[in-house]
PDB file of C-alpha atoms and ligand atoms in Angstrom:
ATOM      1  CA  MET A 251     -22.556-149.858  13.377  1.00 54.00           C
ATOM      2  CA  TYR A 252     -20.566-149.249  16.565  1.00 58.00           C
ATOM      3  CA  LYS A 253     -20.924-145.550  16.011  1.00 60.00           C
ATOM      4  CA  LYS A 254     -24.644-145.973  15.859  1.00 61.00           C
ATOM      5  CA  ILE A 255     -24.708-147.983  19.079  1.00 57.00           C
ATOM      6  CA  THR A 256     -22.518-145.415  20.839  1.00 59.00           C
ATOM      7  CA  ALA A 257     -24.786-142.638  19.632  1.00 60.00           C
ATOM      8  CA  LEU A 258     -27.823-144.521  20.904  1.00 54.00           C
ATOM      9  CA  LEU A 259     -26.152-145.186  24.256  1.00 56.00           C
ATOM     10  CA  LEU A 260     -25.178-141.546  24.595  1.00 58.00           C
ATOM     11  CA  PHE A 261     -28.659-140.454  23.605  1.00 57.00           C
ATOM     12  CA  GLY A 262     -30.076-142.714  26.296  1.00 56.00           C
ATOM     13  CA  LEU A 263     -27.642-141.339  28.822  1.00 56.00           C
ATOM     14  CA  PHE A 264     -28.557-137.749  28.059  1.00 55.00           C
ATOM     15  CA  ALA A 265     -32.253-138.477  27.952  1.00 52.00           C
ATOM     16  CA  TYR A 266     -32.240-140.094  31.379  1.00 55.00           C
ATOM     17  CA  SER A 267     -29.551-138.089  33.109  1.00 75.00           C
ATOM     18  CA  CYS A 268     -30.596-134.517  32.737  1.00 80.00           C
ATOM     19  CA  ALA A 269     -31.602-132.093  35.435  1.00 83.00           C
ATOM     20  CA  THR A 270     -33.190-128.668  35.096  1.00 86.00           C
ATOM     21  CA  VAL A 271     -31.681-125.583  36.696  1.00 87.00           C
ATOM     22  CA  PRO A 272     -34.324-123.584  38.598  1.00 81.00           C
ATOM     23  CA  LEU A 273     -34.996-120.002  37.464  1.00 79.00           C
ATOM     24  CA  SER A 274     -32.976-120.259  34.250  1.00 83.00           C
ATOM     25  CA  GLY A 275     -34.749-123.484  33.177  1.00 85.00           C
ATOM     26  CA  ARG A 276     -31.589-124.729  31.440  1.00 88.00           C
ATOM     27  CA  ARG A 277     -31.222-128.511  31.041  1.00 89.00           C
ATOM     28  CA  GLN A 278     -27.921-129.912  32.277  1.00 88.00           C
ATOM     29  CA  LEU A 279     -26.131-133.247  32.233  1.00 86.00           C
ATOM     30  CA  SER A 280     -26.283-135.000  35.583  1.00 85.00           C
ATOM     31  CA  ILE A 281     -24.929-138.531  35.898  1.00 84.00           C
ATOM     32  CA  VAL A 282     -23.881-138.210  39.520  1.00 86.00           C
ATOM     33  CA  SER A 283     -26.232-137.544  42.417  1.00 86.00           C
ATOM     34  CA  ASN A 284     -25.943-135.216  45.396  1.00 87.00           C
ATOM     35  CA  ALA A 285     -25.891-138.274  47.648  1.00 87.00           C
ATOM     36  CA  GLU A 286     -22.679-139.309  45.884  1.00 88.00           C
ATOM     37  CA  VAL A 287     -21.019-135.914  45.546  1.00 90.00           C
ATOM     38  CA  LEU A 288     -21.784-134.276  48.902  1.00 94.00           C
ATOM     39  CA  PRO A 289     -19.642-136.591  51.073  1.00 92.00           C
ATOM     40  CA  LEU A 290     -16.671-135.946  48.756  1.00 90.00           C
ATOM     41  CA  SER A 291     -17.344-132.220  48.944  1.00 92.00           C
ATOM     42  CA  TYR A 292     -17.581-132.201  52.747  1.00 94.00           C
ATOM     43  CA  ASP A 293     -14.293-134.095  53.053  1.00 92.00           C
ATOM     44  CA  GLN A 294     -12.583-131.631  50.753  1.00 91.00           C
ATOM     45  CA  TYR A 295     -13.998-128.621  52.633  1.00 94.00           C
ATOM     46  CA  GLY A 296     -12.697-130.117  55.879  1.00 94.00           C
ATOM     47  CA  GLU A 297      -9.244-130.415  54.318  1.00 91.00           C
ATOM     48  CA  VAL A 298      -9.275-126.748  53.320  1.00 92.00           C
ATOM     49  CA  LEU A 299     -10.350-125.628  56.809  1.00 95.00           C
ATOM     50  CA  LYS A 300      -7.646-127.774  58.380  1.00 95.00           C
ATOM     51  CA  ASP A 301      -4.992-125.947  56.355  1.00 92.00           C
ATOM     52  CA  SER A 302      -6.405-122.450  56.904  1.00 94.00           C
ATOM     53  CA  LYS A 303      -6.598-119.781  59.541  1.00 96.00           C
ATOM     54  CA  ILE A 304     -10.330-119.397  60.209  1.00 97.00           C
ATOM     55  CA  LEU A 305     -11.541-115.948  61.255  1.00 97.00           C
ATOM     56  CA  THR A 306     -15.237-116.668  61.587  1.00 88.00           C
ATOM     57  CA  THR A 307     -15.453-115.207  65.105  1.00 90.00           C
ATOM     58  CA  THR A 308     -13.970-111.794  64.222  1.00 95.00           C
ATOM     59  CA  ARG A 309     -16.252-108.848  63.334  1.00 96.00           C
ATOM     60  CA  GLU A 310     -15.758-109.387  59.607  1.00 97.00           C
ATOM     61  CA  GLY A 311     -16.021-113.144  60.012  1.00 97.00           C
ATOM     62  CA  LYS A 312     -19.354-112.746  61.767  1.00 97.00           C
ATOM     63  CA  GLN A 313     -20.497-110.500  58.936  1.00 97.00           C
ATOM     64  CA  VAL A 314     -19.730-113.261  56.409  1.00 98.00           C
ATOM     65  CA  VAL A 315     -21.688-115.754  58.532  1.00 98.00           C
ATOM     66  CA  THR A 316     -24.650-113.358  58.882  1.00 98.00           C
ATOM     67  CA  VAL A 317     -24.824-112.697  55.146  1.00 98.00           C
ATOM     68  CA  GLY A 318     -24.410-116.404  54.428  1.00 98.00           C
ATOM     69  CA  ARG A 319     -27.310-117.355  56.682  1.00 98.00           C
ATOM     70  CA  ARG A 320     -29.548-114.676  55.201  1.00 98.00           C
ATOM     71  CA  ILE A 321     -28.746-115.763  51.650  1.00 98.00           C
ATOM     72  CA  ALA A 322     -29.269-119.433  52.584  1.00 98.00           C
ATOM     73  CA  SER A 323     -32.735-118.742  53.994  1.00 98.00           C
ATOM     74  CA  ALA A 324     -33.587-116.648  50.930  1.00 98.00           C
ATOM     75  CA  VAL A 325     -32.557-119.605  48.765  1.00 98.00           C
ATOM     76  CA  GLU A 326     -34.622-122.080  50.799  1.00 97.00           C
ATOM     77  CA  LYS A 327     -37.613-119.732  50.622  1.00 96.00           C
ATOM     78  CA  TYR A 328     -37.260-119.295  46.865  1.00 95.00           C
ATOM     79  CA  LEU A 329     -36.891-123.038  46.254  1.00 95.00           C
ATOM     80  CA  GLU A 330     -39.890-123.827  48.422  1.00 95.00           C
ATOM     81  CA  GLU A 331     -42.063-121.286  46.611  1.00 93.00           C
ATOM     82  CA  THR A 332     -41.028-122.643  43.218  1.00 92.00           C
ATOM     83  CA  GLY A 333     -41.329-126.337  44.165  1.00 92.00           C
ATOM     84  CA  HIS A 334     -37.610-127.108  44.005  1.00 92.00           C
ATOM     85  CA  SER A 335     -36.944-127.795  47.708  1.00 93.00           C
ATOM     86  CA  GLU A 336     -35.281-131.113  46.908  1.00 92.00           C
ATOM     87  CA  ILE A 337     -32.276-129.220  45.548  1.00 93.00           C
ATOM     88  CA  THR A 338     -30.967-128.455  49.028  1.00 95.00           C
ATOM     89  CA  ASP A 339     -31.692-131.927  50.441  1.00 94.00           C
ATOM     90  CA  GLY A 340     -28.548-133.053  52.228  1.00 94.00           C
ATOM     91  CA  PHE A 341     -27.049-129.543  52.206  1.00 96.00           C
ATOM     92  CA  ALA A 342     -25.058-128.608  55.308  1.00 97.00           C
ATOM     93  CA  TRP A 343     -24.628-124.847  55.005  1.00 98.00           C
ATOM     94  CA  GLU A 344     -21.394-123.473  56.421  1.00 98.00           C
ATOM     95  CA  PHE A 345     -19.763-120.077  56.034  1.00 98.00           C
ATOM     96  CA  ASN A 346     -16.167-119.380  56.948  1.00 97.00           C
ATOM     97  CA  LEU A 347     -13.875-116.402  56.535  1.00 98.00           C
ATOM     98  CA  LEU A 348     -10.307-117.578  55.924  1.00 96.00           C
ATOM     99  CA  GLU A 349      -7.176-115.486  56.227  1.00 96.00           C
ATOM    100  CA  SER A 350      -5.625-115.137  52.786  1.00 94.00           C
ATOM    101  CA  GLU A 351      -4.500-112.290  50.543  1.00 91.00           C
ATOM    102  CA  GLN A 352      -6.271-113.975  47.652  1.00 89.00           C
ATOM    103  CA  VAL A 353      -9.126-111.919  46.269  1.00 90.00           C
ATOM    104  CA  ASN A 354     -11.463-114.887  46.155  1.00 90.00           C
ATOM    105  CA  ALA A 355     -14.493-116.724  47.485  1.00 94.00           C
ATOM    106  CA  TRP A 356     -16.252-119.971  46.562  1.00 93.00           C
ATOM    107  CA  CYS A 357     -19.034-122.359  47.509  1.00 94.00           C
ATOM    108  CA  MET A 358     -18.615-126.118  47.209  1.00 93.00           C
ATOM    109  CA  PRO A 359     -21.503-128.538  46.576  1.00 94.00           C
ATOM    110  CA  GLY A 360     -23.761-128.792  49.618  1.00 96.00           C
ATOM    111  CA  GLY A 361     -23.396-125.127  50.639  1.00 97.00           C
ATOM    112  CA  LYS A 362     -19.831-125.068  51.971  1.00 96.00           C
ATOM    113  CA  VAL A 363     -18.682-121.484  51.575  1.00 96.00           C
ATOM    114  CA  ALA A 364     -15.258-119.899  52.006  1.00 95.00           C
ATOM    115  CA  PHE A 365     -14.465-116.196  51.799  1.00 96.00           C
ATOM    116  CA  TYR A 366     -10.852-115.036  51.783  1.00 95.00           C
ATOM    117  CA  THR A 367     -10.022-111.829  53.660  1.00 96.00           C
ATOM    118  CA  GLY A 368      -8.482-110.486  50.430  1.00 94.00           C
ATOM    119  CA  ILE A 369     -11.892-110.036  48.801  1.00 95.00           C
ATOM    120  CA  LEU A 370     -13.410-107.986  51.660  1.00 97.00           C
ATOM    121  CA  PRO A 371     -11.957-104.598  50.582  1.00 96.00           C
ATOM    122  CA  VAL A 372     -13.635-105.065  47.177  1.00 95.00           C
ATOM    123  CA  CYS A 373     -16.912-106.041  48.856  1.00 97.00           C
ATOM    124  CA  GLN A 374     -16.638-102.949  51.106  1.00 97.00           C
ATOM    125  CA  ASP A 375     -19.701-103.790  53.221  1.00 97.00           C
ATOM    126  CA  GLU A 376     -22.405-106.345  53.966  1.00 97.00           C
ATOM    127  CA  THR A 377     -24.202-105.705  50.669  1.00 98.00           C
ATOM    128  CA  GLY A 378     -20.970-106.263  48.735  1.00 98.00           C
ATOM    129  CA  ILE A 379     -20.466-109.532  50.610  1.00 98.00           C
ATOM    130  CA  ALA A 380     -24.051-110.439  49.646  1.00 98.00           C
ATOM    131  CA  VAL A 381     -23.275-109.920  45.939  1.00 98.00           C
ATOM    132  CA  VAL A 382     -20.430-112.446  46.106  1.00 97.00           C
ATOM    133  CA  MET A 383     -22.314-114.770  48.473  1.00 98.00           C
ATOM    134  CA  GLY A 384     -25.397-114.824  46.224  1.00 98.00           C
ATOM    135  CA  HIS A 385     -23.283-115.573  43.173  1.00 96.00           C
ATOM    136  CA  GLU A 386     -21.202-118.343  44.781  1.00 95.00           C
ATOM    137  CA  VAL A 387     -24.189-120.002  46.454  1.00 97.00           C
ATOM    138  CA  ALA A 388     -25.969-119.902  43.073  1.00 96.00           C
ATOM    139  CA  HIS A 389     -23.200-122.091  41.595  1.00 94.00           C
ATOM    140  CA  ALA A 390     -24.089-124.721  44.221  1.00 94.00           C
ATOM    141  CA  ILE A 391     -27.872-124.360  43.741  1.00 95.00           C
ATOM    142  CA  ALA A 392     -27.462-124.724  39.973  1.00 94.00           C
ATOM    143  CA  SER A 393     -25.268-127.817  40.606  1.00 91.00           C
ATOM    144  CA  HIS A 394     -22.495-126.465  38.388  1.00 90.00           C
ATOM    145  CA  ALA A 395     -19.763-128.604  39.951  1.00 86.00           C
ATOM    146  CA  ARG A 396     -21.886-131.732  39.591  1.00 88.00           C
ATOM    147  CA  GLU A 397     -22.536-130.805  35.977  1.00 89.00           C
ATOM    148  CA  ARG A 398     -18.809-130.388  35.359  1.00 87.00           C
ATOM    149  CA  MET A 399     -18.094-133.665  37.077  1.00 86.00           C
ATOM    150  CA  SER A 400     -20.698-135.416  34.909  1.00 87.00           C
ATOM    151  CA  GLN A 401     -19.125-133.891  31.801  1.00 85.00           C
ATOM    152  CA  GLY A 402     -15.670-134.981  32.960  1.00 85.00           C
ATOM    153  CA  MET A 403     -16.845-138.535  33.515  1.00 85.00           C
ATOM    154  CA  VAL A 404     -18.505-138.740  30.097  1.00 85.00           C
ATOM    155  CA  ALA A 405     -15.400-137.282  28.452  1.00 85.00           C
ATOM    156  CA  ASN A 406     -13.342-140.016  30.109  1.00 84.00           C
ATOM    157  CA  GLY A 407     -15.729-142.817  29.206  1.00 85.00           C
ATOM    158  CA  LEU A 408     -16.882-143.354  32.782  1.00 84.00           C
ATOM    159  CA  LEU A 409     -20.536-143.728  31.924  1.00 81.00           C
ATOM    160  CA  GLY A 410     -21.713-146.032  34.686  1.00 80.00           C
ATOM    161  CA  GLY A 411     -22.150-143.472  37.457  1.00 80.00           C
ATOM    162  CA  LEU A 412     -19.919-142.552  40.347  1.00 83.00           C
ATOM    163  CA  GLN A 413     -19.741-145.872  42.191  1.00 82.00           C
ATOM    164  CA  ALA A 414     -18.788-147.713  39.012  1.00 84.00           C
ATOM    165  CA  ALA A 415     -16.279-145.003  38.106  1.00 85.00           C
ATOM    166  CA  MET A 416     -14.644-145.310  41.539  1.00 84.00           C
ATOM    167  CA  GLY A 417     -14.244-149.022  40.930  1.00 86.00           C
ATOM    168  CA  GLU A 418     -12.993-148.601  37.377  1.00 87.00           C
ATOM    169  CA  ASN A 419     -10.495-145.809  37.902  1.00 87.00           C
ATOM    170  CA  PRO A 420     -10.483-144.307  41.405  1.00 85.00           C
ATOM    171  CA  SER A 421      -7.634-141.837  40.909  1.00 86.00           C
ATOM    172  CA  LEU A 422      -9.083-140.450  37.661  1.00 86.00           C
ATOM    173  CA  THR A 423     -12.492-140.136  39.325  1.00 84.00           C
ATOM    174  CA  GLN A 424     -10.917-138.287  42.260  1.00 84.00           C
ATOM    175  CA  THR A 425      -9.119-135.930  39.854  1.00 84.00           C
ATOM    176  CA  ILE A 426     -12.351-135.252  37.963  1.00 84.00           C
ATOM    177  CA  PHE A 427     -14.065-134.437  41.259  1.00 85.00           C
ATOM    178  CA  LEU A 428     -11.293-132.103  42.416  1.00 84.00           C
ATOM    179  CA  GLN A 429     -11.336-130.280  39.078  1.00 81.00           C
ATOM    180  CA  ALA A 430     -15.093-129.977  39.277  1.00 81.00           C
ATOM    181  CA  VAL A 431     -14.982-128.300  42.687  1.00 79.00           C
ATOM    182  CA  GLY A 432     -11.993-126.200  41.714  1.00 75.00           C
ATOM    183  CA  PHE A 433      -9.044-127.843  43.426  1.00 72.00           C
ATOM    184  CA  GLY A 434      -7.623-129.810  40.536  1.00 59.00           C
ATOM    185  CA  GLY A 435      -4.889-128.853  38.121  1.00 51.00           C
ATOM    186  CA  GLN A 436      -2.354-126.092  38.375  1.00 42.00           C
ATOM    187  CA  VAL A 437      -4.746-123.157  38.154  1.00 39.00           C
ATOM    188  CA  GLY A 438      -5.945-123.936  41.636  1.00 42.00           C
ATOM    189  CA  MET A 439      -9.415-122.608  41.114  1.00 48.00           C
ATOM    190  CA  LEU A 440     -11.841-123.809  38.577  1.00 55.00           C
ATOM    191  CA  LYS A 441     -13.163-121.847  35.694  1.00 66.00           C
ATOM    192  CA  PHE A 442     -16.847-122.364  35.284  1.00 80.00           C
ATOM    193  CA  SER A 443     -18.142-121.944  31.754  1.00 82.00           C
ATOM    194  CA  ARG A 444     -19.375-118.563  30.596  1.00 83.00           C
ATOM    195  CA  ASP A 445     -22.966-119.823  30.621  1.00 86.00           C
ATOM    196  CA  GLN A 446     -22.586-121.101  34.163  1.00 89.00           C
ATOM    197  CA  GLU A 447     -21.145-117.756  35.277  1.00 90.00           C
ATOM    198  CA  LEU A 448     -23.994-115.756  33.769  1.00 91.00           C
ATOM    199  CA  GLU A 449     -26.477-118.208  35.260  1.00 93.00           C
ATOM    200  CA  ALA A 450     -24.892-117.801  38.721  1.00 94.00           C
ATOM    201  CA  ASP A 451     -25.187-114.010  38.323  1.00 95.00           C
ATOM    202  CA  GLN A 452     -28.830-114.334  37.343  1.00 95.00           C
ATOM    203  CA  LEU A 453     -29.717-116.545  40.334  1.00 96.00           C
ATOM    204  CA  GLY A 454     -27.420-114.708  42.747  1.00 97.00           C
ATOM    205  CA  LEU A 455     -29.058-111.364  41.990  1.00 97.00           C
ATOM    206  CA  ILE A 456     -32.484-112.741  42.903  1.00 97.00           C
ATOM    207  CA  PHE A 457     -31.171-114.512  46.029  1.00 98.00           C
ATOM    208  CA  MET A 458     -29.556-111.330  47.383  1.00 98.00           C
ATOM    209  CA  ALA A 459     -32.736-109.348  46.681  1.00 98.00           C
ATOM    210  CA  ILE A 460     -34.898-111.895  48.532  1.00 98.00           C
ATOM    211  CA  ALA A 461     -32.408-111.726  51.424  1.00 98.00           C
ATOM    212  CA  GLY A 462     -33.141-107.993  51.611  1.00 97.00           C
ATOM    213  CA  TYR A 463     -29.924-106.664  50.037  1.00 98.00           C
ATOM    214  CA  ASP A 464     -30.131-103.970  47.360  1.00 98.00           C
ATOM    215  CA  PRO A 465     -29.462-105.760  44.038  1.00 98.00           C
ATOM    216  CA  ARG A 466     -28.345-102.466  42.419  1.00 98.00           C
ATOM    217  CA  GLU A 467     -25.089-102.970  44.299  1.00 98.00           C
ATOM    218  CA  ALA A 468     -24.237-106.025  42.143  1.00 97.00           C
ATOM    219  CA  PRO A 469     -23.137-104.169  38.979  1.00 96.00           C
ATOM    220  CA  THR A 470     -21.343-101.657  41.225  1.00 96.00           C
ATOM    221  CA  PHE A 471     -19.398-104.465  42.880  1.00 96.00           C
ATOM    222  CA  TRP A 472     -18.315-105.833  39.484  1.00 93.00           C
ATOM    223  CA  GLU A 473     -17.142-102.383  38.436  1.00 92.00           C
ATOM    224  CA  ARG A 474     -14.961-102.217  41.561  1.00 93.00           C
ATOM    225  CA  MET A 475     -13.645-105.733  40.857  1.00 91.00           C
ATOM    226  CA  ASN A 476     -12.944-104.687  37.296  1.00 87.00           C
ATOM    227  CA  ALA A 477     -10.990-101.663  38.406  1.00 87.00           C
ATOM    228  CA  GLN A 478      -8.636-103.991  40.309  1.00 83.00           C
ATOM    229  CA  ALA A 479      -7.842-105.910  37.129  1.00 76.00           C
ATOM    230  CA  SER A 480      -5.478-103.211  35.941  1.00 74.00           C
ATOM    231  CA  GLY A 481      -3.544-103.255  39.241  1.00 72.00           C
ATOM    232  CA  GLU A 482      -0.223-105.041  39.690  1.00 68.00           C
ATOM    233  CA  ARG A 483      -1.888-108.105  41.168  1.00 70.00           C
ATOM    234  CA  PRO A 484      -5.064-108.904  39.224  1.00 71.00           C
ATOM    235  CA  PRO A 485      -7.544-110.665  41.542  1.00 76.00           C
ATOM    236  CA  GLU A 486      -7.811-114.474  41.399  1.00 76.00           C
ATOM    237  CA  PHE A 487     -11.554-113.954  41.378  1.00 79.00           C
ATOM    238  CA  LEU A 488     -11.359-112.359  37.929  1.00 78.00           C
ATOM    239  CA  SER A 489      -9.288-115.180  36.448  1.00 72.00           C
ATOM    240  CA  THR A 490     -12.107-117.564  37.334  1.00 72.00           C
ATOM    241  CA  HIS A 491     -14.811-114.982  36.604  1.00 75.00           C
ATOM    242  CA  PRO A 492     -14.126-113.607  33.137  1.00 68.00           C
ATOM    243  CA  GLY A 493     -16.144-111.247  30.975  1.00 70.00           C
ATOM    244  CA  PRO A 494     -17.125-108.548  33.504  1.00 74.00           C
ATOM    245  CA  GLU A 495     -18.672-106.257  30.861  1.00 78.00           C
ATOM    246  CA  ARG A 496     -21.193-108.814  29.612  1.00 84.00           C
ATOM    247  CA  ARG A 497     -21.840-109.665  33.237  1.00 89.00           C
ATOM    248  CA  ILE A 498     -22.689-106.078  34.170  1.00 93.00           C
ATOM    249  CA  ASP A 499     -24.961-105.715  31.114  1.00 92.00           C
ATOM    250  CA  GLN A 500     -26.850-108.873  32.004  1.00 93.00           C
ATOM    251  CA  LEU A 501     -27.234-107.844  35.652  1.00 95.00           C
ATOM    252  CA  ASN A 502     -28.701-104.513  34.549  1.00 96.00           C
ATOM    253  CA  GLU A 503     -31.075-106.292  32.151  1.00 96.00           C
ATOM    254  CA  GLN A 504     -32.414-108.334  35.081  1.00 96.00           C
ATOM    255  CA  MET A 505     -32.575-105.457  37.547  1.00 98.00           C
ATOM    256  CA  ASP A 506     -36.316-104.740  37.233  1.00 97.00           C
ATOM    257  CA  LYS A 507     -37.193-108.305  38.187  1.00 96.00           C
ATOM    258  CA  ALA A 508     -34.660-108.292  41.041  1.00 97.00           C
ATOM    259  CA  MET A 509     -36.028-104.972  42.318  1.00 97.00           C
ATOM    260  CA  GLU A 510     -39.506-106.505  42.580  1.00 97.00           C
ATOM    261  CA  TYR A 511     -38.094-109.184  44.892  1.00 96.00           C
ATOM    262  CA  TYR A 512     -36.149-106.555  46.809  1.00 97.00           C
ATOM    263  CA  GLN A 513     -39.192-104.315  47.371  1.00 96.00           C
ATOM    264  CA  ALA A 514     -41.201-107.329  48.540  1.00 95.00           C
ATOM    265  CA  ASN A 515     -38.518-108.446  50.996  1.00 91.00           C
ATOM    266  CA  ARG A 516     -37.114-105.134  52.144  1.00 82.00           C
ATOM    267  CA  ARG A 517     -36.488-104.937  55.840  1.00 70.00           C
TER     268      ARG A 517
HETATM  269 ZN1  LIG B 108     -18.740-117.740  39.485  1.00 72.40          ZN
END
């Protein structure tokens, strides 16, 4: 009997708390809203900046900002054309280059991006930066962190939404949030699921093409990243971004579509 009630409750939860990812059309669990998550994300981003050396005004830093702005306007344009503008409501785009040997980059909910100087040699140039930027921004557009947070709350029986969860168990809720944005646990950075990674590639490829960057550079970037994996210090980026071969195959499968966007938006 209880099982049945739980099943019904869960069914209700899933039926009413799903969102659809644009472009891929995948349905995802969503029991927390942007209005609830973004303030937490902005606080956390502020903490990271406070503890980092920010190089946004250097030549390379400016390059990261330029690419970020171009990708962000490509995203806004795409969402407007497809009727999904509400996705970036409350976003406060920000792009910062931080000094760190880590070969890494990420984007927190709400469009808060960090690139580490360590990833720039793999990017090589503006187009390489656009590959990573498109991919990371896509995680935020597809609400992957919010999806993970929702899953974490359900797994921990916190079914009443974020406010209720904060009241019930604030420290657990905080931990679930930090894990969702990639700052929880010992690994440091979060591993998105394989599906989420491939989805971010799919969206990112289109975003970079709309921004006027040649999407054929995306598989090339991943080959360069791959080549680093055999080095003495495998890049952090690869530990959170597994399965490069499948990734490259999928990017190539979607290249025709991406090239159409690129030709239309070429500058
Ligand atoms: Zn990723």
